[in-house]
Amino acid sequence: MVDQDRIIKINIEEEMKSAYIDYSMSVIVSRALPDVRDGFKPVHRRVLFGMNELGNTSDKPYKKSARIVGEVLGKYHPHGDSSVYFAMVRMAQVWSLRYPLVDGQGNFGSVDGDSPAAMRYTEARLSKLAEEMLRDIDKDTVDFQLNFDDTLKEPTVLPTRIPNLLVNGASGIAVGMATNMPPHNMSEVLDASMAYIDSRGEITIEELMEHVKAPDFPTGATIYGYAGVKEAFETGRGRVILRGKAEIEHEDHHEKIIITEIPYLVNKAELIKYIAELVNDKRIDGISNVNDESDRNGMRIVVDVKRDANSGVVLNKLYKLTALQSSFSVNNIALVNGRPRQLNLRDMIKAFIDHRQEVVLRRTRFELKKAEERAHILQGLIIASDNIDKVIAIIRASKNPQEAIETLMETFALSDIQARAIVEMRLRQLTGLEQSKLRAEFEEIEKLIAYLNEILANEDVCMQVVKDELQEVKDKYGDERRTDIVYASEELNPEDFYADDEMIITISHMGYIKRTPLSEFRAQGRGGVGAKGSVTRDEDFVEYIYPASMHATLLIFTAKGRCYWLKVYEIPEGAKNAKGRAIQNLLNIEPGDKVNAFIRVKRLTTDKEFINSHYLLFCTRKGVIKKTLLEAYSRPRQNGVNAITLREDDGLIGVCMTNGDNEVLIASKNGRAIRFHESEVREMGRIAAGVRGMRLADDSIDEAVGMVCIKKKENEAPDTILVVSELGYGKRTALDDENGEPIYRITSRGGKGVKTLNVTEKTGKLVAFKNVTDENDLMIINKSGIAIRVSVSNLSVIGRATQGVRLINLEKRNDEIASVCKVLSEPESEEIPENENEVNGTSETNSISETEQ
């Protein structure tokens, strides 16, 4: 029965809930989270306090770490010795704390992740900075609590003069919450704190950020982008991107990447090991060797770059794939009045200033009490010195000290403390010099008491004391920033992984595309035999071959009026005899749609001046023309955009880029062509439908077959107009005669135009309208699949209204020409222009328009 009476029945669910909540709060309050006032968890506070109690200060010899750990364990921190030792070790590591608080001697680990030596081998003492955190702790500046066995007292917080939570940061994992606070520069934080005092607490976060620029990490590196920093200061949460510092050194035969600083908390040895693994796994090309040449003078990681590799691209890949660029997730959670709170920059500075104000007030009260006690004694001593003979007589006449004290109290109206001080006074204080010293000391004490009372009575004076002490700390310990800030940069740009090398892009008639390094094409003189180009299917051929740099952009337009973007580096690379890849496999082109035009721009998103001074001209089958600023197409989207609004029975046939001063020619199936200046077409928005460019015949058969944009050329042979009919007839016609009079007369847009081909039953309708020079060849493809290559230079220039000559003999009675393509002439298939300025700037159906950026 007795045992049954001792058993108390409880609900296990409630008990587990209660016990876990108690455990959680214990972890949150007493282990894992720092106090907002001194920035310490209990273990760090106890280590520093224990070292101070040992007299283990910066002006004394080092003490064994085991002695310090034993002191802290035995008196204040009832946990494992490793928790105390590793906490002390971290406070001594210059790569862990921005401002180390422990001065260690011996092996305290390394930035490579090496473990510190055992505590019996290492020695330590407080750093001068740590002493600033403990100063005045004996002046009743902070509250003390009993230790774990109620035999000693320990401080609940340190009376720090340093905003340690900000300058050294903190990290910890509690139950249901965690903290991760970055370190900051002490000079900046103290400047912000003094600015807070000057503003009487009315300062904003933005104004504080003028002083505290960003976190400042002990390992230096570079903060890459400011958005995360700003968010962290304003909300207490944010993501800071850190990049290691690296420079490229140029040597005779190759280049080297020299890494001198790495991001905070990155293990240098693991970083080097991972780089080597990436090289072995072929994930990074261009690295031949990695060496760690770090020494006592600083960090130096040497990455040898292969001769044929681009150092800038290799470095950007290191940033992308390794911890050389990493992020620090800021989560400012600290204990405020014993409760966890998320804090912004202003909250943390306010908490620190409030703490300093309380410390100064408590210290002032303590010093005032001591000063008043001393002044009281001095008053008695001065009375005694004024009546020294009588005092001596009283003392000599007394039987014992207590009788002398009582007699003195009655004779001179003294207090017990004053009388005792007189009785205990030494004979040397009877000299005249000592008596004058007493009066001088009393006067100083009176001044001190008045000053201390003013501090207590006047808040402005109190805050000035706080500010002066902060300025003193800054003057002693302030230093320059180690971490640089790159404000404008954010995530890595895909272009960073590709050198802006010159490439040759080839596009086949059936839509296969590839890029080939320019170095694979050797230059030939005029009349050379050329070299074998792309291997294509039997019925396919290379239609376009032109230079482009890796960072250039292709704007691709389809018959349904859609615009897609393709970076040159996104085009699959292949040897010059490779087939390439279908464009439809690279873009999200709708079924039933097909690519009809390409425009190439060197710097589509960065060269604002260029895209705001150039235009795109669109032409549709129904003779509609539209002119839009290139800038409207400078914001790429993965799924493309509508480039022009088309009617259901219409389709896009050509796009060309102009500088605003081009002439435009449009030809129709019925053999008519119109010529007008592009200024006739007003500028419109991206999704506009356009205006009439050419009036077509009333019959349902007539439609536009091509558009040509003519740029004025100096010191070059002018382009000629080539027309081809569906039954194989064609001809070349000059734009202007020898006297400069226009053969194709210039009119307003919207007219029927003039005859460009005498269309008869013998010739058939017009199917192709091109601008050509003697440098071009024609690829003529029949509907039956037969292709023939014709040199343009073999075609003579004849009149505008003629029917032309037979270009191809159509053997089958019902055969017709399906398409006509302009290509580079065969002997010069390898003569690639040296730069983009040499490329023709015209565009037509299925053609490329080159820029002159």
Coordinates of C-alpha atoms in Angstrom, one line a residue, residues 215-701:
P215 CA 29.1 42.4 -43.4
D216 CA 32.8 42.3 -43.1
F217 CA 34.2 38.7 -42.9
P218 CA 37.6 37.7 -41.4
T219 CA 38.6 35.9 -44.5
G220 CA 38.0 38.9 -46.7
A221 CA 36.5 37.9 -50.1
T222 CA 34.0 40.0 -52.0
I223 CA 30.2 40.5 -51.4
Y224 CA 28.7 40.1 -54.8
G225 CA 25.4 42.0 -55.1
Y226 CA 23.8 44.2 -52.5
A227 CA 20.1 43.2 -52.6
G228 CA 20.6 40.4 -50.0
V229 CA 22.6 42.7 -47.7
K230 CA 19.9 45.4 -47.8
E231 CA 17.2 42.8 -47.1
A232 CA 19.1 41.4 -44.1
F233 CA 19.6 44.9 -42.6
E234 CA 16.0 45.8 -43.0
T235 CA 14.3 42.5 -42.0
G236 CA 16.9 40.4 -40.2
R237 CA 16.9 37.8 -43.0
G238 CA 18.7 37.8 -46.2
R239 CA 21.2 35.9 -48.5
V240 CA 24.6 37.4 -49.0
I241 CA 26.6 36.2 -52.0
L242 CA 30.4 35.9 -51.3
R243 CA 33.1 35.4 -53.9
G244 CA 36.7 34.6 -53.3
K245 CA 39.3 37.1 -54.6
A246 CA 41.2 35.9 -57.6
E247 CA 43.6 37.5 -60.1
I248 CA 44.8 36.2 -63.4
E249 CA 48.6 36.3 -63.9
H250 CA 50.0 36.2 -67.4
E251 CA 53.2 34.2 -68.0
D252 CA 55.1 33.5 -71.2
H253 CA 53.4 30.3 -72.1
H254 CA 50.2 30.2 -70.1
E255 CA 48.1 32.0 -67.5
K256 CA 47.5 31.3 -63.8
I257 CA 44.6 32.1 -61.6
I258 CA 45.8 33.2 -58.1
I259 CA 43.2 32.9 -55.4
T260 CA 44.2 35.0 -52.3
E261 CA 41.0 35.1 -50.3
I262 CA 38.1 32.6 -50.0
P263 CA 34.6 33.0 -48.7
Y264 CA 33.8 32.9 -45.0
L265 CA 33.6 29.4 -43.4
V266 CA 35.0 27.7 -46.6
N267 CA 37.5 24.9 -46.0
K268 CA 40.6 25.7 -48.1
A269 CA 41.8 22.1 -48.4
E270 CA 38.3 20.8 -49.3
L271 CA 38.0 23.6 -51.9
I272 CA 41.3 22.5 -53.6
K273 CA 40.3 18.9 -53.4
Y274 CA 37.0 19.5 -55.0
I275 CA 38.5 21.6 -57.9
A276 CA 40.8 18.6 -58.6
E277 CA 37.8 16.3 -58.6
L278 CA 36.0 18.5 -61.1
V279 CA 39.0 18.5 -63.4
N280 CA 39.3 14.7 -63.2
D281 CA 35.6 14.3 -63.9
K282 CA 35.9 16.6 -67.0
R283 CA 33.4 19.0 -65.5
I284 CA 35.9 21.9 -65.8
D285 CA 38.1 22.0 -68.8
G286 CA 41.2 24.2 -69.1
I287 CA 43.0 23.5 -65.8
S288 CA 46.3 21.6 -65.8
N289 CA 47.2 21.8 -62.1
V290 CA 46.2 23.2 -58.7
N291 CA 48.7 24.1 -56.0
D292 CA 48.4 25.5 -52.5
E293 CA 51.2 27.9 -52.0
S294 CA 49.8 29.5 -48.8
D295 CA 52.3 30.5 -46.1
R296 CA 52.6 32.8 -43.0
N297 CA 52.4 35.8 -45.4
G298 CA 48.9 34.9 -46.6
M299 CA 46.8 32.6 -48.7
R300 CA 47.8 31.7 -52.3
I301 CA 46.1 29.0 -54.3
V302 CA 47.5 28.7 -57.8
V303 CA 45.4 27.3 -60.6
D304 CA 47.4 26.7 -63.8
V305 CA 45.3 27.3 -66.9
K306 CA 46.0 25.4 -70.1
R307 CA 47.4 27.3 -73.1
D308 CA 44.3 27.0 -75.2
A309 CA 41.9 27.8 -72.5
N310 CA 40.4 31.2 -71.5
S311 CA 41.3 32.1 -68.0
G312 CA 38.2 34.3 -67.5
V313 CA 35.9 31.4 -68.4
V314 CA 37.7 29.0 -66.2
L315 CA 37.5 31.4 -63.3
N316 CA 33.7 31.9 -63.8
K317 CA 33.3 28.1 -63.9
L318 CA 35.1 27.9 -60.5
Y319 CA 32.7 30.5 -59.1
K320 CA 29.7 28.5 -60.4
L321 CA 30.7 25.0 -59.5
T322 CA 32.8 25.4 -56.3
A323 CA 32.6 27.1 -52.9
L324 CA 34.8 29.9 -54.4
Q325 CA 31.4 31.6 -54.6
S326 CA 29.1 30.7 -51.8
S327 CA 26.2 32.3 -49.9
F328 CA 25.8 33.3 -46.3
S329 CA 22.1 33.0 -45.2
V330 CA 21.6 35.8 -42.6
N331 CA 19.1 35.0 -39.8
N332 CA 19.3 37.5 -37.0
I333 CA 17.7 35.8 -34.1
A334 CA 18.9 36.7 -30.6
L335 CA 17.6 36.8 -27.0
V336 CA 15.9 40.1 -26.0
N337 CA 14.9 40.1 -22.4
G338 CA 15.2 36.3 -22.4
R339 CA 13.0 35.9 -25.4
P340 CA 14.1 35.0 -29.0
R341 CA 13.4 37.8 -31.5
Q342 CA 14.3 38.5 -35.1
L343 CA 16.2 41.7 -35.3
N344 CA 17.1 44.2 -38.0
L345 CA 20.1 46.5 -37.9
R346 CA 18.5 49.2 -36.0
D347 CA 17.1 46.8 -33.4
M348 CA 20.6 45.4 -32.6
I349 CA 22.2 48.8 -32.3
K350 CA 19.4 50.1 -30.1
A351 CA 19.7 47.0 -27.8
F352 CA 23.5 47.6 -27.5
I353 CA 23.1 51.3 -26.8
D354 CA 20.4 50.7 -24.2
H355 CA 22.7 48.1 -22.5
R356 CA 25.6 50.5 -22.5
Q357 CA 23.4 53.2 -21.0
E358 CA 22.4 50.9 -18.2
V359 CA 26.0 49.9 -17.6
V360 CA 27.1 53.5 -17.4
L361 CA 24.3 54.4 -15.0
R362 CA 25.0 51.4 -12.7
R363 CA 28.7 52.1 -12.8
T364 CA 28.0 55.8 -12.0
R365 CA 25.9 54.8 -9.0
F366 CA 28.6 52.5 -7.8
E367 CA 31.3 55.1 -8.3
L368 CA 29.1 57.8 -6.7
K369 CA 28.6 55.6 -3.6
K370 CA 32.3 55.0 -3.3
A371 CA 33.1 58.7 -3.9
E372 CA 30.6 59.7 -1.2
E373 CA 32.1 57.2 1.2
R374 CA 35.6 58.5 0.6
A375 CA 34.4 62.2 0.9
H376 CA 32.8 61.4 4.2
I377 CA 36.1 59.9 5.5
L378 CA 38.1 62.8 4.1
Q379 CA 35.8 65.3 5.9
G380 CA 36.7 63.5 9.2
L381 CA 40.4 63.5 8.4
I382 CA 40.4 67.2 7.6
I383 CA 38.6 67.9 10.9
A384 CA 41.3 65.8 12.7
S385 CA 44.1 67.6 10.9
D386 CA 42.6 71.0 11.9
N387 CA 42.5 69.9 15.6
I388 CA 45.5 67.6 15.6
D389 CA 46.7 68.4 19.1
K390 CA 43.3 67.8 20.7
V391 CA 42.9 64.6 18.7
I392 CA 46.3 63.3 19.8
A393 CA 45.5 64.2 23.4
I394 CA 42.2 62.3 23.2
I395 CA 43.9 59.2 21.7
R396 CA 46.7 59.3 24.3
A397 CA 44.2 59.6 27.2
S398 CA 42.0 56.7 26.0
K399 CA 42.5 53.3 27.5
N400 CA 41.7 51.4 24.2
P401 CA 40.8 52.3 20.6
Q402 CA 37.1 51.9 21.1
E403 CA 37.1 54.5 23.9
A404 CA 39.1 56.8 21.6
I405 CA 36.6 56.4 18.8
E406 CA 33.7 57.1 21.1
T407 CA 35.4 60.2 22.5
L408 CA 36.2 61.6 19.1
M409 CA 32.6 61.0 17.9
E410 CA 31.3 63.0 20.9
T411 CA 33.9 65.8 20.8
F412 CA 33.8 66.6 17.0
A413 CA 30.4 65.2 16.1
L414 CA 31.9 62.5 13.8
S415 CA 30.4 59.3 12.5
D416 CA 31.8 55.9 13.6
I417 CA 33.5 55.5 10.2
Q418 CA 35.2 58.9 10.4
A419 CA 36.4 58.3 14.0
R420 CA 37.8 54.9 13.1
A421 CA 39.6 56.4 10.1
I422 CA 41.2 59.1 12.4
V423 CA 42.3 56.4 15.0
E424 CA 43.8 54.3 12.2
M425 CA 45.6 57.3 10.6
R426 CA 49.3 57.0 10.3
L427 CA 51.7 59.5 11.9
R428 CA 53.0 60.7 8.5
Q429 CA 49.6 62.2 7.7
L430 CA 50.3 64.7 10.4
T431 CA 52.8 66.5 8.1
G432 CA 51.8 69.7 6.4
L433 CA 52.2 68.2 2.9
E434 CA 49.9 65.3 3.7
Q435 CA 47.3 67.7 5.1
S436 CA 47.3 69.7 1.9
K437 CA 46.9 66.5 -0.1
L438 CA 43.8 65.6 2.0
R439 CA 42.2 68.9 1.1
A440 CA 43.2 68.6 -2.6
E441 CA 41.7 65.1 -2.7
F442 CA 38.5 66.3 -1.0
E443 CA 38.1 69.0 -3.6
E444 CA 38.6 66.5 -6.4
I445 CA 36.1 64.1 -4.8
E446 CA 33.6 66.9 -4.6
K447 CA 34.0 67.7 -8.3
L448 CA 33.7 63.9 -9.1
I449 CA 30.5 63.6 -7.0
A450 CA 29.0 66.6 -8.8
Y451 CA 29.9 65.1 -12.2
L452 CA 28.5 61.7 -11.3
N453 CA 25.3 63.3 -10.1
E454 CA 25.0 65.2 -13.4
I455 CA 25.4 61.9 -15.3
L456 CA 22.5 60.4 -13.3
A457 CA 20.3 63.4 -13.6
N458 CA 20.9 64.4 -17.2
E459 CA 20.4 61.8 -19.9
D460 CA 22.3 63.9 -22.5
V461 CA 25.4 63.8 -20.3
C462 CA 25.0 60.1 -19.8
M463 CA 24.7 59.4 -23.5
Q464 CA 27.8 61.6 -24.2
V465 CA 29.7 59.4 -21.8
V466 CA 28.5 56.3 -23.7
K467 CA 29.5 58.0 -27.0
D468 CA 33.0 59.0 -25.7
E469 CA 33.7 55.5 -24.6
L470 CA 32.7 54.1 -28.0
Q471 CA 34.9 56.6 -29.7
E472 CA 37.8 55.5 -27.5
V473 CA 37.2 51.8 -28.4
K474 CA 37.1 52.8 -32.1
D475 CA 40.4 54.7 -31.9
K476 CA 42.1 51.8 -30.2
Y477 CA 40.7 48.8 -32.1
G478 CA 39.0 50.1 -35.3
D479 CA 40.4 48.9 -38.6
E480 CA 39.7 48.9 -42.3
R481 CA 37.2 46.7 -44.1
R482 CA 38.5 43.3 -45.4
T483 CA 35.5 42.4 -47.5
D484 CA 34.9 44.4 -50.7
I485 CA 31.5 45.1 -52.0
V486 CA 30.3 44.8 -55.7
Y487 CA 27.0 46.6 -55.5
A488 CA 25.6 46.0 -59.0
S489 CA 26.3 42.3 -59.6
E490 CA 24.0 39.5 -58.7
E491 CA 23.9 35.9 -60.0
L492 CA 26.4 34.6 -62.6
N493 CA 25.5 35.4 -66.2
P494 CA 25.5 32.4 -68.5
E495 CA 27.8 34.4 -70.8
D496 CA 30.5 34.3 -68.1
F497 CA 31.1 30.7 -68.9
Y498 CA 31.9 31.3 -72.6
A499 CA 34.7 33.3 -74.0
D500 CA 33.5 35.8 -76.6
D501 CA 35.4 34.0 -79.4
E502 CA 34.6 34.4 -83.0
M503 CA 32.5 31.5 -84.4
I504 CA 31.2 30.6 -87.8
I505 CA 27.5 29.8 -87.9
T506 CA 26.1 27.6 -90.7
I507 CA 22.4 27.0 -91.4
S508 CA 21.2 24.6 -93.9
H509 CA 18.2 25.0 -96.2
M510 CA 16.3 22.4 -94.2
G511 CA 16.9 24.2 -90.9
Y512 CA 20.0 22.5 -89.4
I513 CA 22.2 24.8 -87.5
K514 CA 25.7 24.6 -85.8
R515 CA 28.6 26.8 -84.8
T516 CA 32.2 26.1 -85.6
P517 CA 35.3 28.0 -84.2
L518 CA 36.7 30.4 -86.7
S519 CA 40.1 28.8 -86.2
E520 CA 38.9 25.7 -88.1
F521 CA 38.5 27.7 -91.3
R522 CA 41.7 28.6 -93.0
A523 CA 41.7 31.6 -95.2
Q524 CA 42.1 31.1 -99.0
G525 CA 42.9 33.6 -101.7
R526 CA 40.4 34.4 -104.4
G527 CA 40.2 31.5 -106.9
G528 CA 41.0 28.8 -104.3
V529 CA 39.3 25.4 -104.6
G530 CA 37.7 25.7 -101.2
A531 CA 37.3 22.9 -98.7
K532 CA 34.5 20.5 -97.9
G533 CA 31.9 22.1 -95.7
S534 CA 29.0 20.6 -93.8
V535 CA 27.9 17.1 -94.5
T536 CA 24.1 17.4 -95.2
R537 CA 21.4 15.1 -96.4
D538 CA 21.2 14.6 -100.1
E539 CA 18.4 17.1 -100.6
D540 CA 19.8 19.6 -98.2
F541 CA 22.6 22.2 -98.6
V542 CA 24.3 25.0 -96.5
E543 CA 22.3 28.1 -97.2
Y544 CA 23.9 30.6 -94.8
I545 CA 27.5 30.8 -93.5
Y546 CA 28.5 33.8 -91.5
P547 CA 30.7 35.0 -88.5
A548 CA 29.3 35.7 -85.1
S549 CA 30.8 36.0 -81.6
M550 CA 29.8 33.7 -78.8
H551 CA 27.9 36.4 -76.9
A552 CA 25.8 37.5 -79.9
T553 CA 22.1 36.8 -80.1
L554 CA 20.0 35.4 -83.0
L555 CA 16.4 36.7 -83.3
I556 CA 14.5 34.0 -85.1
F557 CA 11.2 34.8 -86.8
T558 CA 8.6 32.3 -88.0
A559 CA 5.9 32.4 -90.6
K560 CA 3.2 32.8 -87.9
G561 CA 4.8 36.0 -86.7
R562 CA 6.6 34.6 -83.6
C563 CA 10.0 35.8 -82.4
Y564 CA 12.4 33.5 -80.6
W565 CA 15.9 34.2 -79.1
L566 CA 19.0 32.0 -79.4
K567 CA 22.4 32.9 -78.0
V568 CA 25.3 31.8 -80.2
Y569 CA 26.8 29.8 -77.3
E570 CA 23.4 27.9 -77.1
I571 CA 23.9 26.6 -80.6
P572 CA 25.5 23.2 -80.6
E573 CA 29.2 23.2 -81.6
G574 CA 30.3 21.0 -84.4
A575 CA 33.2 20.4 -86.8
K576 CA 32.9 22.2 -90.1
N577 CA 31.8 19.0 -91.8
A578 CA 29.2 18.1 -89.2
K579 CA 25.5 18.2 -90.0
G580 CA 24.3 20.3 -87.1
R581 CA 21.0 20.2 -85.2
A582 CA 17.5 21.1 -86.2
I583 CA 16.4 24.5 -85.1
Q584 CA 13.0 23.2 -84.1
N585 CA 14.8 21.1 -81.4
L586 CA 16.4 24.2 -79.9
L587 CA 13.3 26.3 -79.7
N588 CA 9.7 25.9 -78.7
I589 CA 8.3 26.4 -82.2
E590 CA 4.7 25.5 -82.6
P591 CA 3.8 22.5 -84.8
G592 CA 3.1 23.6 -88.4
D593 CA 5.2 26.8 -88.0
K594 CA 8.5 27.3 -89.7
V595 CA 11.5 29.7 -89.5
N596 CA 11.4 32.4 -92.1
A597 CA 14.0 35.0 -91.0
F598 CA 17.0 35.5 -88.8
I599 CA 18.5 38.7 -87.3
R600 CA 21.8 38.8 -85.5
V601 CA 22.6 41.4 -82.8
K602 CA 25.9 41.6 -81.0
R603 CA 24.8 43.2 -77.7
L604 CA 21.0 42.9 -77.7
T605 CA 20.5 43.6 -73.9
T606 CA 23.4 45.8 -73.1
D607 CA 23.9 48.3 -76.0
K608 CA 21.0 50.6 -75.3
E609 CA 22.1 53.2 -77.8
F610 CA 22.2 50.6 -80.7
I611 CA 18.8 49.0 -80.0
N612 CA 17.2 52.4 -79.7
S613 CA 18.5 53.6 -83.0
H614 CA 17.8 50.6 -85.2
Y615 CA 14.5 49.1 -86.4
L616 CA 13.0 45.8 -87.6
L617 CA 11.0 45.9 -90.9
F618 CA 8.4 43.1 -91.3
C619 CA 6.7 42.1 -94.6
T620 CA 3.8 39.7 -95.0
R621 CA 2.3 37.8 -97.9
K622 CA -0.5 40.3 -98.1
G623 CA 1.9 43.1 -98.7
V624 CA 1.6 44.5 -95.2
I625 CA 4.8 46.2 -93.8
K626 CA 5.6 47.1 -90.2
K627 CA 8.4 49.0 -88.6
T628 CA 9.3 48.6 -84.9
L629 CA 12.2 49.7 -82.8
L630 CA 14.7 46.9 -82.1
E631 CA 14.4 47.7 -78.4
A632 CA 11.0 46.1 -78.3
Y633 CA 12.6 42.8 -79.0
S634 CA 15.5 43.1 -76.5
R635 CA 13.8 41.2 -73.6
P636 CA 14.2 37.5 -74.4
R637 CA 11.5 35.0 -73.2
Q638 CA 11.9 31.3 -73.3
N639 CA 8.7 30.6 -75.2
G640 CA 9.1 33.5 -77.6
V641 CA 6.7 36.4 -78.2
N642 CA 4.4 37.6 -80.9
A643 CA 6.5 39.8 -83.2
I644 CA 3.6 41.0 -85.4
T645 CA -0.2 40.5 -85.4
L646 CA -1.2 38.6 -88.6
R647 CA -4.6 37.9 -90.2
E648 CA -5.6 34.3 -90.5
D649 CA -4.8 34.0 -94.2
D650 CA -1.5 35.9 -93.9
G651 CA 2.1 34.9 -93.1
L652 CA 5.4 36.6 -92.4
I653 CA 7.8 36.3 -95.4
G654 CA 10.7 38.5 -94.4
V655 CA 12.4 40.6 -91.7
C656 CA 15.3 43.0 -92.1
M657 CA 17.1 45.4 -89.7
T658 CA 17.6 49.0 -90.7
N659 CA 19.2 52.1 -89.3
G660 CA 16.2 54.3 -90.3
D661 CA 17.7 55.4 -93.7
N662 CA 17.1 52.4 -95.9
E663 CA 15.1 51.9 -99.1
V664 CA 12.6 49.1 -99.2
L665 CA 11.5 47.1 -102.3
I666 CA 8.6 44.6 -102.2
A667 CA 7.7 42.4 -105.1
S668 CA 4.5 40.5 -105.9
K669 CA 3.6 37.2 -107.6
N670 CA 2.2 39.1 -110.6
G671 CA 5.7 40.5 -111.4
R672 CA 5.3 44.0 -109.9
A673 CA 7.7 45.7 -107.5
I674 CA 7.4 48.9 -105.4
R675 CA 10.3 51.0 -104.1
F676 CA 10.0 53.5 -101.2
H677 CA 12.0 55.0 -98.4
E678 CA 11.4 53.4 -95.0
S679 CA 10.5 56.8 -93.5
E680 CA 7.2 56.2 -95.3
V681 CA 6.4 53.7 -92.6
R682 CA 5.8 55.1 -89.1
E683 CA 7.2 53.4 -86.0
M684 CA 4.7 51.0 -84.3
G685 CA 4.6 48.7 -81.2
R686 CA 5.7 45.1 -81.1
I687 CA 2.2 43.5 -81.6
A688 CA 0.9 46.0 -84.1
A689 CA -0.4 44.6 -87.4
G690 CA 1.4 47.1 -89.7
V691 CA 0.2 49.2 -92.7
R692 CA -0.1 48.5 -96.4
G693 CA 3.3 48.4 -98.1
M694 CA 2.1 47.3 -101.5
R695 CA -1.3 47.1 -103.1
L696 CA -1.8 43.7 -104.6
A697 CA -3.9 42.7 -107.6
D698 CA -7.6 42.0 -106.8
D699 CA -7.3 38.4 -107.8
S700 CA -6.8 35.9 -105.0
I701 CA -3.6 34.5 -106.5

